């Protein structure tokens, strides 16, 4: 029996032929070139995962006298491997206690009220900043920090972490460490016994005196003020791009140098408009819906397309390289806060790509005329 190419491929493990990527499990064979093994083909046909989660109402989260915290990590939102979100409120006088994150940098956008932060850097300097609505912060991985509600109005902010495996509840907190350390060691370490014999507990969100400006001096007034800027006014100073159907304000590491692992975007899509078909070669995309209603549709190759609707309080996650578009399906502006897990922003717009080819070539793809292909010149990028 003659061993045809098709039979040979079907009979030979793809991995042995180097045609199956070990990392992704995806066949590198083009569809129709040959019949891949049934299991590999079936893997391609696995339905796309859910990519929208209700961070506002999806879980009980943490609630206490000082405020609330709700998470969207891989626990709640499995597709979100590279970025986690936390929605937090702090009441007047409340503070998120001193802590650090061992595996993730922290980013946030202020939605309501005012927040004051202090951050310690490895160089021994400390920075204190005040954040208002529309401002963002970025604390590098491992830098100790504290968040306080400033003034007499509850503050609310959406936090983003550059690892989906981060957990806000499993983070490294000051009271957790102190209350689990031998009193003798604490007295030796601090040259003071005031922190000895703390009850075993983690404060997490504490309450105290309402914070006002200007800030009081540090315990040691000689601690130098840090020079690395953790604050950027995204709403005021993000790179504005206006479109027929909305706008974007971009903040990459070019505008905000400390933001070395993320790029941030504010995006408005007006009723009836859409964010045009595109993908991001270099990053996953994470979104939080501030207001409005929309529908996100993703294309995951091998005929897999999935649409999901969202509105205020939802987060969405689109994997790197997946084609997608967003429609405003409501009557008000769809307002989004968006993160990408890369310090540099990149996108490929489908219309730009089509326009960057000869009409005959595109005509041959779809069985249309050259004139018809030429009409694709009307397609733009962005929001319309
Ligand atoms: Mn934190
Ligand atoms: Mn996108």
CSV table of C-alpha atoms and ligand atoms in Angstrom, one decimal:
chain,number,residue,atom,x,y,z
A,1,UNK,CA,0.0,0.0,0.0
A,2,UNK,CA,1.3,3.4,-1.0
A,3,UNK,CA,1.9,5.6,2.0
A,4,UNK,CA,0.5,8.9,0.8
A,5,UNK,CA,1.5,12.2,2.4
A,6,UNK,CA,-1.9,12.5,4.0
A,7,UNK,CA,-1.7,9.0,5.5
A,8,UNK,CA,1.9,9.4,6.6
A,9,UNK,CA,1.0,12.6,8.5
A,10,UNK,CA,-2.1,11.0,10.0
A,11,UNK,CA,0.0,8.0,11.2
A,12,UNK,CA,2.9,10.0,12.6
A,13,UNK,CA,2.6,11.8,15.9
A,14,UNK,CA,2.8,15.5,15.1
A,15,UNK,CA,5.1,16.1,18.0
A,16,UNK,CA,7.6,13.7,16.5
A,17,UNK,CA,7.6,15.7,13.3
A,18,UNK,CA,8.1,18.9,15.1
A,19,UNK,CA,4.8,20.2,13.8
A,20,UNK,CA,3.1,20.5,17.2
A,21,UNK,CA,4.3,23.3,19.4
A,22,UNK,CA,5.0,21.8,22.8
A,23,UNK,CA,4.2,25.1,24.5
A,24,UNK,CA,0.8,25.8,22.9
A,25,UNK,CA,-0.2,22.3,21.8
A,26,UNK,CA,-1.4,24.0,18.6
A,27,UNK,CA,-0.6,22.4,15.2
A,28,UNK,CA,1.4,24.5,12.9
A,29,UNK,CA,-0.2,22.8,9.9
A,30,UNK,CA,-2.5,25.1,7.9
A,31,UNK,CA,-6.1,24.0,7.8
A,32,UNK,CA,-6.7,21.7,4.9
A,33,UNK,CA,-2.9,21.0,4.3
A,34,UNK,CA,-3.3,17.7,6.0
A,35,UNK,CA,-5.5,16.1,8.6
A,36,UNK,CA,-4.0,16.5,12.0
A,37,UNK,CA,-4.6,13.9,14.7
A,38,UNK,CA,-8.2,13.9,15.9
A,39,UNK,CA,-7.2,15.0,19.4
A,40,UNK,CA,-5.2,18.0,18.2
A,41,UNK,CA,-8.0,19.1,15.9
A,42,UNK,CA,-10.6,18.7,18.7
A,43,UNK,CA,-8.5,20.9,20.9
A,44,UNK,CA,-8.8,23.7,18.4
A,45,UNK,CA,-12.5,23.2,18.5
A,46,UNK,CA,-12.8,23.6,22.3
A,47,UNK,CA,-15.2,26.5,22.9
A,48,UNK,CA,-13.6,29.8,23.8
A,49,UNK,CA,-13.7,30.5,27.5
A,50,UNK,CA,-15.9,33.1,29.2
A,51,UNK,CA,-14.0,36.4,29.1
A,52,UNK,CA,-16.3,38.7,31.0
A,53,UNK,CA,-16.8,38.7,34.8
A,54,UNK,CA,-18.9,40.7,37.2
A,55,UNK,CA,-16.3,42.1,39.6
A,56,UNK,CA,-18.8,44.4,41.3
A,57,UNK,CA,-21.4,41.6,42.2
A,58,UNK,CA,-19.7,38.3,41.3
A,59,UNK,CA,-18.4,37.6,44.8
A,60,UNK,CA,-19.1,38.6,48.4
A,61,UNK,CA,-15.5,39.9,48.6
A,62,UNK,CA,-14.3,41.5,51.8
A,63,UNK,CA,-16.4,43.9,53.7
A,64,UNK,CA,-15.6,45.7,57.0
A,65,UNK,CA,-16.1,48.9,58.9
A,66,UNK,CA,-13.6,50.7,56.7
A,67,UNK,CA,-14.6,49.6,53.3
A,68,UNK,CA,-14.9,46.8,50.8
A,69,UNK,CA,-12.7,44.8,48.3
A,70,UNK,CA,-13.8,42.5,45.5
A,71,UNK,CA,-11.4,40.5,43.4
A,72,UNK,CA,-11.2,39.2,39.9
A,73,UNK,CA,-8.1,36.9,39.9
A,74,UNK,CA,-7.7,33.5,38.2
A,75,UNK,CA,-9.8,32.1,41.0
A,76,UNK,CA,-12.9,34.0,40.0
A,77,UNK,CA,-12.0,34.7,36.4
A,78,UNK,CA,-9.8,31.9,35.0
A,79,UNK,CA,-9.1,33.4,31.6
A,80,UNK,CA,-7.4,36.4,33.3
A,81,UNK,CA,-4.0,34.8,33.7
A,82,UNK,CA,-1.9,37.9,33.3
A,83,UNK,CA,-3.9,40.7,34.9
A,84,UNK,CA,-6.0,40.7,38.1
A,85,UNK,CA,-8.4,43.3,39.2
A,86,UNK,CA,-9.7,44.5,42.6
A,87,UNK,CA,-12.5,47.0,43.1
A,88,UNK,CA,-12.0,48.8,46.5
A,89,UNK,CA,-13.8,51.4,48.5
A,90,UNK,CA,-12.4,53.1,51.6
A,91,UNK,CA,-14.6,55.2,53.9
A,92,UNK,CA,-13.5,58.5,55.4
A,93,UNK,CA,-10.8,57.7,58.0
A,94,UNK,CA,-10.2,54.2,56.6
A,95,UNK,CA,-6.9,52.9,55.2
A,96,UNK,CA,-5.7,49.8,53.4
A,97,UNK,CA,-2.9,48.9,55.8
A,98,UNK,CA,0.9,48.9,54.9
A,99,UNK,CA,1.6,45.9,52.7
A,100,UNK,CA,3.5,44.7,49.6
A,101,UNK,CA,2.9,42.3,46.8
A,102,UNK,CA,5.6,39.7,46.2
A,103,UNK,CA,4.6,38.8,42.6
A,104,UNK,CA,2.9,41.8,41.1
A,105,UNK,CA,3.1,45.5,40.5
A,106,UNK,CA,0.0,47.5,41.4
A,107,UNK,CA,-1.8,49.9,39.2
A,108,UNK,CA,-5.0,51.8,40.0
A,109,UNK,CA,-7.5,54.3,38.5
A,110,UNK,CA,-9.5,56.5,40.9
A,111,UNK,CA,-13.3,56.3,40.2
A,112,UNK,CA,-14.6,58.4,43.2
A,113,UNK,CA,-13.2,60.6,46.0
A,114,UNK,CA,-9.6,61.1,46.8
A,115,UNK,CA,-6.8,58.7,47.9
A,116,UNK,CA,-3.5,59.4,49.5
A,117,UNK,CA,-0.7,56.8,49.1
A,118,UNK,CA,2.7,56.3,50.7
A,119,UNK,CA,5.3,54.1,49.0
A,120,UNK,CA,8.7,53.0,50.2
A,121,UNK,CA,11.4,52.4,47.6
A,122,UNK,CA,14.4,50.1,47.9
A,123,UNK,CA,16.6,53.2,47.9
A,124,UNK,CA,15.1,54.2,51.3
A,125,UNK,CA,13.1,57.1,50.0
A,126,UNK,CA,9.4,57.5,50.6
A,127,UNK,CA,6.8,59.1,48.3
A,128,UNK,CA,3.4,60.5,49.4
A,129,UNK,CA,0.9,61.4,46.6
A,130,UNK,CA,-2.7,62.5,46.4
A,131,UNK,CA,-4.9,61.0,43.7
A,132,UNK,CA,-8.2,62.4,42.4
A,133,UNK,CA,-10.8,61.0,40.0
A,134,UNK,CA,-9.1,60.1,36.7
A,135,UNK,CA,-5.6,59.8,38.2
A,136,UNK,CA,-3.6,56.5,38.1
A,137,UNK,CA,-0.8,55.1,40.3
A,138,UNK,CA,1.8,52.4,39.7
A,139,UNK,CA,3.8,50.7,42.5
A,140,UNK,CA,6.6,48.4,41.3
A,141,UNK,CA,6.5,44.8,42.5
A,142,UNK,CA,7.6,44.5,46.2
A,143,UNK,CA,7.5,48.2,47.0
A,144,UNK,CA,5.7,48.6,50.4
A,145,UNK,CA,2.7,50.9,50.3
A,146,UNK,CA,-0.4,52.1,52.1
A,147,UNK,CA,-3.7,53.7,50.7
A,148,UNK,CA,-5.8,56.1,52.7
A,149,UNK,CA,-9.1,57.7,52.0
A,150,UNK,CA,-8.5,61.4,52.0
A,151,UNK,CA,-11.2,63.8,53.3
A,152,UNK,CA,-14.8,63.2,54.2
A,153,UNK,CA,-16.0,61.4,51.1
A,154,UNK,CA,-15.8,57.6,50.5
A,155,UNK,CA,-13.2,56.8,47.8
A,156,UNK,CA,-13.5,54.1,45.1
A,157,UNK,CA,-10.8,52.8,42.8
A,158,UNK,CA,-10.2,49.9,40.4
A,159,UNK,CA,-6.8,48.2,41.0
A,160,UNK,CA,-5.0,46.2,38.3
A,161,UNK,CA,-2.1,43.8,39.0
A,162,UNK,CA,0.3,42.5,36.4
A,163,UNK,CA,-0.4,38.8,37.4
A,164,UNK,CA,-3.7,37.0,37.5
A,165,UNK,CA,-2.3,34.8,40.2
A,166,UNK,CA,-1.9,37.7,42.6
A,167,UNK,CA,-4.3,37.7,45.4
A,168,UNK,CA,-5.1,40.8,47.3
A,169,UNK,CA,-6.1,38.6,50.3
A,170,UNK,CA,-2.9,36.7,50.3
A,171,UNK,CA,-0.6,39.7,50.1
A,172,UNK,CA,2.1,40.6,52.6
A,173,UNK,CA,0.7,42.8,55.3
A,174,UNK,CA,2.4,44.6,58.1
A,175,UNK,CA,0.1,43.5,60.9
A,176,UNK,CA,0.2,39.9,59.7
A,177,UNK,CA,4.0,39.8,60.0
A,178,UNK,CA,4.3,41.7,63.3
A,179,UNK,CA,1.6,39.7,65.0
A,180,UNK,CA,3.3,36.4,64.1
A,181,UNK,CA,6.8,37.4,65.3
A,182,UNK,CA,8.3,36.7,68.7
A,183,UNK,CA,8.0,39.7,71.0
A,184,UNK,CA,11.7,39.5,71.9
A,185,UNK,CA,12.7,39.6,68.2
A,186,UNK,CA,10.4,42.6,67.7
A,187,UNK,CA,11.9,44.5,70.7
A,188,UNK,CA,15.4,43.7,69.4
A,189,UNK,CA,14.5,44.7,65.8
A,190,UNK,CA,12.7,48.0,66.6
A,191,UNK,CA,14.8,48.9,69.7
A,192,UNK,CA,11.3,49.4,71.2
A,193,UNK,CA,8.8,47.1,72.7
A,194,UNK,CA,5.6,49.0,71.6
A,195,UNK,CA,4.8,46.4,68.9
A,196,UNK,CA,5.5,43.3,71.1
A,197,UNK,CA,2.5,41.1,72.1
A,198,UNK,CA,0.2,42.1,69.2
A,199,UNK,CA,-2.8,39.8,68.9
A,200,UNK,CA,-2.6,37.5,65.9
A,201,UNK,CA,-4.5,39.2,63.2
A,202,UNK,CA,-4.3,40.9,59.8
A,203,UNK,CA,-5.9,44.3,59.8
A,204,UNK,CA,-6.3,44.6,56.0
A,205,UNK,CA,-8.6,47.7,55.9
A,206,UNK,CA,-8.3,49.7,59.2
A,207,UNK,CA,-10.1,52.7,60.5
A,208,UNK,CA,-8.6,55.8,62.1
A,209,UNK,CA,-8.6,59.6,62.1
A,210,UNK,CA,-9.9,61.3,58.9
A,211,UNK,CA,-7.0,62.3,56.8
A,212,UNK,CA,-6.6,65.9,55.7
A,213,UNK,CA,-4.0,67.9,53.9
A,214,UNK,CA,-1.2,68.8,54.3
A,215,UNK,CA,0.3,65.5,55.5
A,216,UNK,CA,1.9,65.2,58.9
A,217,UNK,CA,5.7,64.7,58.9
A,218,UNK,CA,7.0,61.1,58.8
A,219,UNK,CA,7.9,59.3,62.1
A,220,UNK,CA,11.5,60.1,61.1
A,221,UNK,CA,11.4,63.5,59.3
A,222,UNK,CA,14.8,62.8,57.8
A,223,UNK,CA,13.5,60.1,55.5
A,224,UNK,CA,14.0,61.6,52.0
A,225,UNK,CA,11.2,62.2,49.6
A,226,UNK,CA,11.3,59.9,46.7
A,227,UNK,CA,11.9,61.3,43.2
A,228,UNK,CA,10.3,58.5,41.2
A,229,UNK,CA,6.8,59.6,40.2
A,230,UNK,CA,4.1,57.1,41.0
A,231,UNK,CA,1.3,59.3,39.8
A,232,UNK,CA,0.0,60.2,36.4
A,233,UNK,CA,-3.1,62.2,35.6
A,234,UNK,CA,-4.5,59.9,32.9
A,235,UNK,CA,-7.8,61.8,32.4
A,236,UNK,CA,-6.0,65.1,32.2
A,237,UNK,CA,-2.7,64.3,30.5
A,238,UNK,CA,-3.2,60.9,28.7
A,239,UNK,CA,-2.3,61.1,25.0
A,240,UNK,CA,-5.7,62.0,23.5
A,241,UNK,CA,-6.9,60.5,20.2
A,242,UNK,CA,-10.2,61.7,18.9
A,243,UNK,CA,-12.4,59.6,16.6
A,244,UNK,CA,-15.8,60.0,15.0
A,245,UNK,CA,-17.3,57.7,17.6
A,246,UNK,CA,-15.3,58.4,20.7
A,247,UNK,CA,-11.8,58.9,22.0
A,248,UNK,CA,-8.9,57.2,23.7
A,249,UNK,CA,-6.4,58.5,26.2
A,250,UNK,CA,-3.2,56.5,26.3
A,251,UNK,CA,-0.6,56.2,29.0
A,252,UNK,CA,2.3,54.0,28.2
A,253,UNK,CA,5.8,53.8,29.8
A,254,UNK,CA,6.8,56.7,27.5
A,255,UNK,CA,4.4,59.1,29.3
A,256,UNK,CA,4.7,57.4,32.7
A,257,UNK,CA,8.2,55.9,33.0
A,258,UNK,CA,7.6,53.9,36.2
A,259,UNK,CA,4.8,52.0,34.5
A,260,UNK,CA,7.2,49.4,33.1
A,261,UNK,CA,4.9,46.4,32.9
A,262,UNK,CA,1.6,47.9,31.8
A,263,UNK,CA,0.1,50.3,29.4
A,264,UNK,CA,-3.2,52.1,30.4
A,265,UNK,CA,-6.0,53.5,28.2
A,266,UNK,CA,-9.2,55.4,28.9
A,267,UNK,CA,-11.7,54.7,26.1
A,268,UNK,CA,-15.1,56.2,25.3
A,269,UNK,CA,-17.4,54.6,22.7
A,270,UNK,CA,-20.5,56.6,21.8
A,271,UNK,CA,-23.9,55.0,21.3
A,272,UNK,CA,-24.1,53.3,18.0
A,273,UNK,CA,-20.3,53.4,17.5
A,274,UNK,CA,-17.9,50.5,17.6
A,275,UNK,CA,-14.2,50.1,18.4
A,276,UNK,CA,-13.1,48.7,15.1
A,277,UNK,CA,-11.8,45.1,14.5
A,278,UNK,CA,-8.2,44.8,15.6
A,279,UNK,CA,-5.7,42.8,17.7
A,280,UNK,CA,-2.7,43.4,19.9
A,281,UNK,CA,0.5,41.6,18.9
A,282,UNK,CA,2.3,42.2,22.1
A,283,UNK,CA,-0.2,42.1,25.0
A,284,UNK,CA,-3.3,40.7,26.7
A,285,UNK,CA,-6.1,43.3,27.1
A,286,UNK,CA,-8.0,43.8,30.4
A,287,UNK,CA,-11.0,46.2,30.7
A,288,UNK,CA,-13.2,47.6,33.4
A,289,UNK,CA,-16.5,49.1,32.5
A,290,UNK,CA,-17.1,52.5,34.3
A,291,UNK,CA,-20.5,53.1,32.7
A,292,UNK,CA,-22.6,52.2,29.7
A,293,UNK,CA,-23.4,48.9,27.9
A,294,UNK,CA,-21.5,47.1,25.3
A,295,UNK,CA,-20.7,43.8,23.6
A,296,UNK,CA,-17.2,42.4,23.0
A,297,UNK,CA,-16.7,39.9,20.3
A,298,UNK,CA,-13.5,37.9,20.1
A,299,UNK,CA,-12.1,35.7,17.3
A,300,UNK,CA,-10.0,32.8,18.6
A,301,UNK,CA,-8.9,31.2,15.3
A,302,UNK,CA,-10.3,27.9,13.8
A,303,UNK,CA,-13.7,29.3,13.3
A,304,UNK,CA,-14.1,30.2,17.0
A,305,UNK,CA,-16.0,33.4,17.6
A,306,UNK,CA,-17.6,34.4,20.9
A,307,UNK,CA,-19.6,37.5,21.8
A,308,UNK,CA,-20.4,38.6,25.4
A,309,UNK,CA,-22.2,41.6,26.7
A,310,UNK,CA,-21.1,43.8,29.6
A,311,UNK,CA,-22.0,46.9,31.5
A,312,UNK,CA,-21.0,48.9,34.6
A,313,UNK,CA,-19.0,46.9,37.1
A,314,UNK,CA,-17.8,44.1,34.7
A,315,UNK,CA,-14.3,43.2,33.7
A,316,UNK,CA,-13.3,41.7,30.3
A,317,UNK,CA,-10.1,39.9,29.2
A,318,UNK,CA,-8.9,39.4,25.7
A,319,UNK,CA,-5.9,37.2,25.1
A,320,UNK,CA,-2.9,38.5,23.2
A,321,UNK,CA,-3.3,38.2,19.4
A,322,UNK,CA,-7.0,37.4,19.5
A,323,UNK,CA,-9.1,39.5,17.0
A,324,UNK,CA,-11.8,41.6,18.7
A,325,UNK,CA,-14.1,44.5,18.5
A,326,UNK,CA,-16.4,46.3,20.9
A,327,UNK,CA,-19.9,47.7,20.2
A,328,UNK,CA,-21.7,50.2,22.3
A,329,UNK,CA,-25.2,48.6,22.5
A,330,UNK,CA,-26.7,51.1,24.9
A,331,UNK,CA,-28.0,54.6,24.9
A,332,UNK,CA,-25.2,56.3,26.9
A,333,UNK,CA,-21.4,56.6,26.4
A,334,UNK,CA,-19.6,53.3,27.1
A,335,UNK,CA,-16.7,54.3,29.3
A,336,UNK,CA,-13.8,51.9,29.8
A,337,UNK,CA,-10.5,51.7,31.8
A,338,UNK,CA,-8.2,49.4,29.9
A,339,UNK,CA,-4.8,47.7,30.7
A,340,UNK,CA,-2.4,45.9,28.5
A,341,UNK,CA,0.4,43.8,30.0
A,342,UNK,CA,3.2,45.5,28.1
A,343,UNK,CA,4.9,48.9,28.6
A,344,UNK,CA,4.5,49.6,24.9
A,345,UNK,CA,1.2,49.9,23.1
A,346,UNK,CA,0.7,48.0,19.8
A,347,UNK,CA,-2.3,47.2,17.7
A,348,UNK,CA,-3.0,46.0,14.2
A,349,UNK,CA,-6.2,47.3,12.7
A,350,UNK,CA,-8.0,45.0,10.2
A,351,UNK,CA,-8.9,47.9,7.9
A,352,UNK,CA,-5.4,49.2,7.8
A,353,UNK,CA,-4.1,45.7,7.0
A,354,UNK,CA,-6.6,45.2,4.2
A,355,UNK,CA,-5.8,48.7,2.8
A,356,UNK,CA,-2.1,47.7,2.8
A,357,UNK,CA,-2.6,45.1,0.0
A,358,UNK,CA,-3.3,45.3,-3.8
A,359,UNK,CA,-7.0,45.3,-4.6
A,360,UNK,CA,-6.6,42.2,-6.9
A,361,UNK,CA,-5.1,40.2,-4.0
A,362,UNK,CA,-8.0,41.0,-1.7
A,363,UNK,CA,-10.5,40.4,-4.6
A,364,UNK,CA,-9.0,36.9,-5.1
A,365,UNK,CA,-9.5,36.1,-1.4
A,366,UNK,CA,-13.2,36.7,-1.4
A,367,UNK,CA,-14.3,36.3,-5.0
A,368,UNK,CA,-15.2,40.0,-5.4
A,369,UNK,CA,-14.2,42.4,-8.1
A,370,UNK,CA,-11.2,44.8,-8.0
A,371,UNK,CA,-13.7,47.7,-7.8
A,372,UNK,CA,-15.4,46.1,-4.9
A,373,UNK,CA,-12.0,45.5,-3.2
A,374,UNK,CA,-11.1,49.1,-3.8
A,375,UNK,CA,-14.1,50.3,-1.8
A,376,UNK,CA,-12.4,48.9,1.3
A,377,UNK,CA,-10.4,52.1,1.3
A,378,UNK,CA,-13.3,53.7,3.2
A,379,UNK,CA,-12.6,51.6,6.2
A,380,UNK,CA,-10.7,53.4,9.0
A,381,UNK,CA,-9.2,52.5,12.4
A,382,UNK,CA,-10.2,53.5,15.9
A,383,UNK,CA,-13.8,54.2,17.0
A,384,UNK,CA,-16.6,55.0,14.5
B,1,LIG,MN1,-1.4,47.0,47.3
B,2,LIG,MN1,-8.1,46.0,21.9
